[in-house]
Amino acid sequence: MTSVRRAAAVLVAALLVLTAAAEARAAGYRYWSFWDRSGDRWTYATQGPASERPDDGSVRGFRFAVSTDSSDADRPRGAADFGSICAKTPAKAGTKRVALVLDFGTRADAPSGESPPATRTVCARVSPDASTAEALAVAAKPLRYDSNALLCAIAGYPARGCGEQVAADEKPSPGAAPKDDGPSLGLPLGIGVVAVLGGAAFWQARRRRDA
């Protein structure tokens, strides 16, 4: 029975590996995420840009990338200091200034046939009650929204698509060669290994009974 138990343990381990591989192929989405800046840290915004009304001196960020949810979303890159971004936009009575960091992502995250612009920062001067979406509209036209008011494009990027679903593990590292869109061999090979191990355990147990 010891050999059978050992084989069973191997089977369980193989199944756990396969389960992890299947989870790695969980679907993600290509979209613009929205971030609040507090001190020297980015935090995923709890409100949408259309409903959030930042104070004068606020810093807000947008990042285009592929992610499964807010827990693994990529943060905006680059400088995010209000004083630097709005240095050439002096304060003016009856208005507020909102610093925006616009990170268009990497080539790995770009839709097929498109190249992301360089990350940019802009200082939007808007009315005191303006939302982040209104500040974005002032500083980063053209914007594109879908019929559900989902932000699809900033400054015209990307030219098409909106929150489309993609395989999270098809996101290559920056600079890596594009992946083949064909089926992964990992799962079929793993199933084959499990079948072989299962067969070996069965025949070993049968031989012991017949001995």
PDB file of C-alpha atoms in Angstrom, residues 59 80-88 99:
ATOM      1  CA  VAL A  59      -2.849  64.425  -8.149  1.00  0.00           C
ATOM      2  CA  ALA A  80       3.739  62.507  -9.679  1.00  0.00           C
ATOM      3  CA  ASP A  81       4.512  65.689  -7.769  1.00  0.00           C
ATOM      4  CA  PHE A  82       1.855  68.400  -7.934  1.00  0.00           C
ATOM      5  CA  GLY A  83       4.384  71.219  -7.530  1.00  0.00           C
ATOM      6  CA  SER A  84       6.360  70.020 -10.548  1.00  0.00           C
ATOM      7  CA  ILE A  85       3.410  69.182 -12.771  1.00  0.00           C
ATOM      8  CA  CYS A  86       1.565  72.451 -12.128  1.00  0.00           C
ATOM      9  CA  ALA A  87       4.629  74.697 -11.769  1.00  0.00           C
ATOM     10  CA  LYS A  88       3.716  76.623 -14.930  1.00  0.00           C
ATOM     11  CA  ALA A  99      -2.349  67.338 -11.730  1.00  0.00           C
TER      12      ALA A  99
END
